[in-house]
Coordinates of C-alpha atoms and ligand atoms in Angstrom, one line a residue:
Chain A
M1172 CA 54.3 -25.8 -27.8
Q1173 CA 57.8 -27.0 -27.9
D1174 CA 58.6 -29.7 -30.5
M1175 CA 59.6 -32.8 -28.5
S1176 CA 60.6 -34.7 -31.6
R1177 CA 63.3 -32.2 -32.5
I1178 CA 66.8 -33.6 -31.8
T1179 CA 69.6 -31.1 -31.6
E1180 CA 73.1 -32.4 -32.6
L1181 CA 76.4 -31.4 -31.2
D1182 CA 79.5 -32.7 -32.9
L1183 CA 82.4 -32.8 -30.4
R1184 CA 84.8 -34.9 -32.5
G1185 CA 88.3 -33.7 -31.7
E1186 CA 87.3 -32.3 -28.3
V1187 CA 88.7 -33.7 -25.1
C1188 CA 87.6 -33.6 -21.4
P1189 CA 86.6 -31.6 -19.6
Y1190 CA 85.5 -29.5 -22.6
T1191 CA 83.4 -32.3 -23.9
F1192 CA 81.2 -31.8 -20.8
V1193 CA 81.5 -28.0 -20.7
K1194 CA 80.3 -27.7 -24.3
T1195 CA 77.5 -30.3 -23.8
K1196 CA 76.4 -28.3 -20.8
L1197 CA 76.4 -25.0 -22.7
K1198 CA 74.4 -26.6 -25.5
L1199 CA 71.8 -28.0 -23.0
E1200 CA 71.4 -24.6 -21.5
E1201 CA 70.1 -23.4 -24.9
L1202 CA 67.5 -26.1 -25.0
E1203 CA 64.1 -26.4 -23.4
S1204 CA 63.4 -28.9 -20.6
G1205 CA 62.5 -32.2 -22.1
E1206 CA 64.3 -31.6 -25.4
E1207 CA 66.7 -34.2 -26.8
L1208 CA 70.4 -33.6 -27.6
K1209 CA 72.7 -36.0 -29.5
V1210 CA 76.4 -35.6 -28.8
I1211 CA 79.0 -37.1 -31.1
L1212 CA 82.2 -38.0 -29.3
D1213 CA 85.6 -39.5 -30.4
H1214 CA 87.4 -39.1 -27.1
A1215 CA 87.0 -42.5 -25.3
P1216 CA 87.2 -41.2 -21.7
A1217 CA 84.4 -38.7 -22.4
V1218 CA 82.0 -41.5 -23.1
E1219 CA 82.1 -42.3 -19.4
N1220 CA 82.8 -38.8 -18.0
V1221 CA 80.1 -36.8 -19.9
P1222 CA 77.1 -39.0 -19.1
R1223 CA 78.2 -39.2 -15.4
S1224 CA 78.5 -35.4 -15.1
L1225 CA 75.2 -34.9 -16.9
K1226 CA 73.4 -37.3 -14.6
N1227 CA 74.8 -35.4 -11.6
E1228 CA 73.1 -32.3 -13.0
G1229 CA 69.8 -34.2 -13.3
H1230 CA 69.7 -34.9 -17.0
K1231 CA 68.7 -38.2 -18.4
I1232 CA 70.9 -40.4 -20.6
L1233 CA 68.7 -42.0 -23.2
G1234 CA 71.5 -44.1 -24.7
I1235 CA 75.1 -44.5 -25.6
E1236 CA 75.8 -46.1 -29.0
Q1237 CA 79.2 -47.0 -30.4
K1238 CA 79.3 -46.0 -34.0
G1239 CA 82.8 -47.0 -34.9
D1240 CA 86.3 -47.7 -33.6
N1241 CA 86.5 -44.4 -31.8
L1242 CA 83.1 -42.9 -32.4
W1243 CA 80.1 -42.7 -30.1
N1244 CA 76.7 -41.1 -30.0
V1245 CA 75.3 -40.0 -26.6
R1246 CA 71.6 -39.2 -26.5
I1247 CA 70.5 -36.9 -23.6
R1248 CA 67.1 -35.6 -22.4
K1249 CA 67.4 -32.2 -20.8
A1250 CA 66.0 -32.1 -17.2
Chain B
M78 CA 80.3 -19.8 -30.5
L79 CA 78.4 -21.9 -28.1
G80 CA 75.9 -20.3 -25.7
G81 CA 77.4 -17.0 -26.6
F82 CA 80.9 -17.9 -25.6
S83 CA 84.0 -17.9 -27.8
E84 CA 86.2 -20.9 -27.9
E85 CA 88.7 -19.0 -25.7
Q86 CA 86.0 -18.1 -23.2
I87 CA 84.8 -21.7 -23.0
R88 CA 88.3 -22.7 -21.9
R89 CA 89.0 -19.7 -19.7
Y90 CA 85.8 -20.1 -17.7
S91 CA 85.4 -23.9 -18.0
R92 CA 85.9 -24.4 -14.2
H93 CA 83.1 -22.0 -13.5
I94 CA 80.8 -23.4 -16.2
I95 CA 81.3 -26.9 -14.8
L96 CA 79.9 -25.9 -11.4
P97 CA 76.2 -26.6 -11.2
E98 CA 75.8 -23.3 -9.2
V99 CA 77.4 -21.3 -12.0
G100 CA 77.1 -22.8 -15.4
G101 CA 77.1 -20.8 -18.6
K102 CA 74.2 -18.7 -17.3
G103 CA 76.1 -17.7 -14.2
Q104 CA 79.2 -16.9 -16.2
K105 CA 77.2 -14.7 -18.5
K106 CA 75.9 -12.8 -15.4
L107 CA 79.4 -12.2 -14.3
L108 CA 80.4 -11.0 -17.7
S109 CA 77.6 -8.5 -17.8
S110 CA 78.2 -7.2 -14.2
K111 CA 79.7 -4.0 -13.2
V112 CA 81.7 -3.7 -10.0
L113 CA 83.3 -0.6 -8.5
C114 CA 86.6 -1.1 -6.5
I115 CA 87.4 1.7 -4.1
G116 CA 91.2 1.7 -3.9
A117 CA 93.8 -0.4 -5.7
G118 CA 96.0 -0.9 -2.7
G119 CA 96.4 -3.7 -0.3
L120 CA 92.8 -4.9 -0.3
G121 CA 92.1 -3.6 -3.9
A122 CA 94.9 -5.8 -5.3
P123 CA 93.4 -9.2 -4.6
I124 CA 89.9 -7.9 -5.1
I125 CA 90.7 -6.6 -8.6
E126 CA 92.8 -9.7 -9.4
Y127 CA 90.2 -12.2 -8.6
L128 CA 87.2 -10.3 -10.0
A129 CA 89.1 -9.9 -13.2
A130 CA 90.0 -13.6 -13.3
A131 CA 86.4 -14.5 -12.6
G132 CA 85.2 -12.6 -15.6
V133 CA 83.4 -9.7 -14.0
G134 CA 82.8 -7.7 -17.2
T135 CA 83.3 -4.2 -16.1
L136 CA 85.6 -3.1 -13.3
G137 CA 85.7 0.5 -12.1
I138 CA 88.9 1.3 -10.2
I139 CA 89.2 4.5 -8.2
D140 CA 92.5 5.5 -6.7
D141 CA 94.4 8.8 -6.8
D142 CA 97.7 7.4 -5.5
T143 CA 100.8 6.2 -7.3
V144 CA 102.7 3.0 -6.8
D145 CA 105.4 3.2 -4.2
L146 CA 108.1 0.6 -3.6
S147 CA 106.7 0.2 0.0
N148 CA 103.4 -0.9 -1.5
L149 CA 104.9 -4.0 -3.2
Q150 CA 105.2 -5.9 0.2
R151 CA 101.4 -6.6 -0.2
Q152 CA 100.0 -4.9 -3.3
V153 CA 100.8 -7.8 -5.6
I154 CA 99.3 -6.4 -8.9
H155 CA 101.7 -3.4 -9.2
G156 CA 105.0 -5.2 -10.0
G157 CA 107.2 -3.1 -12.2
N158 CA 105.0 0.0 -12.0
V159 CA 106.6 2.1 -9.3
G160 CA 105.7 5.7 -9.9
K161 CA 102.6 4.9 -12.0
P162 CA 99.1 5.8 -11.0
K163 CA 97.7 2.7 -9.1
A164 CA 94.5 2.8 -11.2
E165 CA 96.5 2.7 -14.4
S166 CA 98.8 0.0 -13.1
A167 CA 95.8 -2.1 -12.0
K168 CA 94.2 -1.7 -15.4
Q169 CA 97.4 -2.9 -17.1
F170 CA 97.4 -6.0 -14.8
V171 CA 93.7 -6.7 -15.6
N172 CA 94.3 -6.3 -19.4
N173 CA 97.1 -8.9 -19.2
L174 CA 95.1 -11.3 -17.1
N175 CA 91.8 -11.2 -18.9
P176 CA 91.1 -9.2 -22.1
D177 CA 87.3 -9.7 -21.6
I178 CA 87.3 -7.1 -18.8
E179 CA 86.5 -3.5 -19.5
V180 CA 88.3 -1.3 -16.9
K181 CA 87.2 2.2 -16.1
T182 CA 89.8 4.1 -14.2
Y183 CA 89.2 7.1 -11.9
I184 CA 92.5 8.8 -10.9
E185 CA 90.8 11.0 -8.3
R186 CA 89.7 10.9 -4.7
L187 CA 86.3 9.7 -3.9
N188 CA 84.5 12.6 -2.3
A189 CA 81.1 14.0 -1.4
N190 CA 80.7 15.6 -4.9
N191 CA 81.6 12.6 -7.1
V192 CA 80.4 9.6 -5.1
I193 CA 76.8 9.5 -6.2
D194 CA 77.5 9.9 -9.9
I195 CA 80.2 7.2 -9.8
F196 CA 78.2 4.7 -7.8
K197 CA 75.3 5.0 -10.2
E198 CA 77.2 3.1 -12.9
Y199 CA 77.8 -0.1 -10.8
D200 CA 75.9 -3.1 -9.5
I201 CA 77.9 -3.4 -6.3
V202 CA 80.7 -1.5 -4.5
V203 CA 83.8 -3.0 -2.9
D204 CA 85.5 -0.9 -0.3
G205 CA 89.2 -1.4 -0.2
S206 CA 90.0 2.0 1.2
D207 CA 92.3 2.5 4.2
N208 CA 90.8 5.4 6.0
F209 CA 87.7 6.2 8.0
A210 CA 86.6 9.2 6.0
T211 CA 86.3 7.2 2.8
R212 CA 84.8 4.2 4.7
Y213 CA 81.9 6.3 6.1
L214 CA 81.4 8.2 2.9
V215 CA 81.1 4.8 1.0
N216 CA 78.8 3.3 3.6
D217 CA 76.5 6.3 3.6
A218 CA 76.4 6.7 -0.2
C219 CA 75.6 3.0 -0.5
V220 CA 72.8 3.2 2.0
L221 CA 71.4 6.4 0.4
T222 CA 71.5 5.0 -3.1
D223 CA 70.6 1.4 -2.1
K224 CA 73.8 -0.1 -3.5
P225 CA 75.2 -3.4 -2.1
L226 CA 78.6 -3.0 -0.4
S227 CA 81.4 -5.3 0.5
H228 CA 83.3 -3.8 3.4
G229 CA 86.8 -4.8 4.4
S230 CA 89.4 -3.3 6.6
I231 CA 92.8 -4.3 8.0
Y232 CA 95.0 -3.3 10.9
R233 CA 98.5 -4.7 11.6
F234 CA 97.6 -8.5 12.0
E235 CA 93.8 -8.1 12.1
G236 CA 91.1 -7.7 9.5
Q237 CA 87.3 -7.4 9.4
V238 CA 84.9 -8.1 6.6
T239 CA 81.2 -7.8 6.1
T240 CA 78.6 -7.4 3.4
I241 CA 76.0 -4.7 3.5
L242 CA 72.7 -4.9 1.7
P243 CA 71.1 -1.5 2.6
H244 CA 67.7 -1.7 4.3
K245 CA 67.9 -5.5 4.2
G246 CA 70.5 -5.7 6.9
P247 CA 72.7 -3.5 9.1
C248 CA 75.1 -1.0 7.7
Y249 CA 78.6 -0.2 8.9
R250 CA 77.3 2.7 11.0
C251 CA 74.9 0.4 12.7
L252 CA 77.9 -1.2 14.4
F253 CA 80.4 1.7 14.4
E254 CA 78.3 4.8 14.5
H255 CA 81.1 7.3 14.1
A256 CA 84.8 7.2 13.1
P257 CA 87.2 7.4 16.1
P258 CA 88.5 10.9 16.6
P259 CA 91.6 11.7 14.7
G260 CA 94.7 10.8 16.7
M261 CA 93.0 7.8 18.4
V262 CA 94.3 5.5 15.7
P263 CA 97.7 5.6 14.0
S264 CA 97.6 7.0 10.5
C265 CA 97.8 4.5 7.6
Q266 CA 101.5 4.7 7.1
E267 CA 102.4 4.5 10.8
A268 CA 100.4 1.4 11.7
G269 CA 102.3 -1.3 9.8
V270 CA 100.6 -4.3 8.3
L271 CA 101.5 -7.9 7.7
G272 CA 101.8 -8.2 3.9
V273 CA 99.5 -11.3 3.5
L274 CA 96.7 -9.9 5.6
P275 CA 95.0 -7.8 2.9
G276 CA 95.2 -10.9 0.7
I277 CA 93.0 -12.9 3.0
I278 CA 90.5 -10.1 3.6
G279 CA 90.4 -8.9 0.0
V280 CA 89.8 -12.4 -1.3
I281 CA 86.9 -12.8 1.1
Q282 CA 85.5 -9.6 -0.3
A283 CA 85.9 -10.8 -3.8
T284 CA 84.2 -14.0 -2.9
E285 CA 81.2 -12.1 -1.5
V286 CA 81.0 -10.0 -4.7
V287 CA 81.0 -13.0 -6.9
K288 CA 78.3 -14.8 -4.8
Y289 CA 76.2 -11.6 -4.8
L290 CA 76.4 -11.3 -8.6
L291 CA 75.6 -15.0 -9.1
G292 CA 72.8 -14.9 -6.4
I293 CA 74.2 -18.0 -4.7
G294 CA 75.1 -19.0 -1.1
E295 CA 74.8 -17.1 2.1
L296 CA 76.2 -13.6 2.2
L297 CA 77.9 -12.0 5.2
V298 CA 74.8 -9.8 5.8
G299 CA 74.4 -9.0 9.5
R300 CA 77.6 -10.9 10.2
L301 CA 81.1 -9.5 10.5
I302 CA 84.1 -11.8 10.3
Y303 CA 87.0 -10.7 12.5
Y304 CA 90.2 -12.3 11.5
D305 CA 93.3 -12.5 13.6
A306 CA 96.4 -13.6 11.7
L307 CA 98.6 -14.1 14.7
N308 CA 96.2 -16.5 16.4
M309 CA 94.8 -17.7 13.1
T310 CA 91.2 -17.3 14.3
F311 CA 88.1 -16.3 12.4
D312 CA 85.4 -15.0 14.7
E313 CA 82.0 -14.1 13.6
I314 CA 80.3 -11.1 15.2
K315 CA 76.5 -10.7 14.8
M316 CA 75.5 -7.3 13.6
R317 CA 72.1 -5.9 14.3
W318 CA 70.2 -3.2 12.6
N319 CA 70.4 -0.2 14.8
K320 CA 67.1 1.8 15.0
Q321 CA 69.2 4.8 16.0
C322 CA 71.6 4.4 13.1
P323 CA 72.4 7.9 11.8
V324 CA 72.0 6.8 8.2
C325 CA 69.8 3.7 8.0
G326 CA 67.8 4.1 11.3
E327 CA 64.2 5.0 11.8
E328 CA 65.0 8.7 11.9
P329 CA 68.2 9.2 10.0
K330 CA 70.2 12.3 10.5
I331 CA 72.2 11.8 7.4
T332 CA 69.8 12.1 4.4
S333 CA 72.2 13.3 1.8
I334 CA 76.0 13.4 1.2
Q335 CA 77.4 16.6 2.7
E336 CA 81.1 17.3 2.5
E337 CA 81.5 18.5 6.1
I338 CA 80.5 15.1 7.6
Y339 CA 83.6 13.4 6.1
G340 CA 86.9 14.6 7.4
D341 CA 90.1 14.0 5.6
V342 CA 92.1 11.4 7.4
C343 CA 94.5 10.1 4.8
R344 CA 94.4 9.0 1.2
I345 CA 92.8 5.9 -0.1
Ligands
ZN2800 ZN1 72.9 1.6 9.7

């Protein structure tokens, strides 16, 4: 049984597009379908780009939270 | 390390990883694949160049020729290496382009005695040779050892390219049962060739190899693209499995690689 409550975290502070998406995608490939990933971003354009690209690949965006001036958490459920 | 990729690899292969059809998984497949390139000449140059750039982890390069100034009109990977063995020159090019790639060089002619042993090491063979003897040897060895083959050939302003999955589709002999008799076609040096022509055909071959390794798209199996640079046309010729094919037919005459079948027209 996979543990659905486990949340993997990926800290992408300092990373820019398109590597924010590339790294998120690589991390998701390591997870099981249905698992949740939290990505930490500080590159503003990525907050739009990453969720859009992830949706294109079928993943679900559970939420985008602004945590500070230039800090966001994006929560994703793997397709 | 993320998904088994170094920081440098993530950047190098990012445009592949972004593609839904490739991803990290596909890129890892490429990195663990082994491709044999027959010839490092006109066709071999773009084949080697793009397979190396794509991150095909192991490239075998067989060529017994050395770089000549007259090659540089089309063989774009050999700059500055006149006089060097082409296989060594190609290896140097690959090492500069992508240090991830392991290159195995064979500075020898492909022949009836070494072909089976060399093919064994690879997932797919790309034929960039320029003579009928090698072309038929490669086709027959691929059919007999069940090895996928990308075939390409060029002549003056025209090129042809197809992909052979032995016993799943037709082979080169299904369409052209035997080589034309010596003297019917000008030898390699006499024919002349438009310099960009092998670039087009070789890049199509590299495309097919990458697709095969990734398991995506539709391969040129049972189809031969005939390209005419002067008229800028791409025609597709349907190829059918020939029941009477001497190597992949119902009662094949060629059941092993025998030296005497393959004449010696000219070098790779
Ligand atoms: Zn055949």
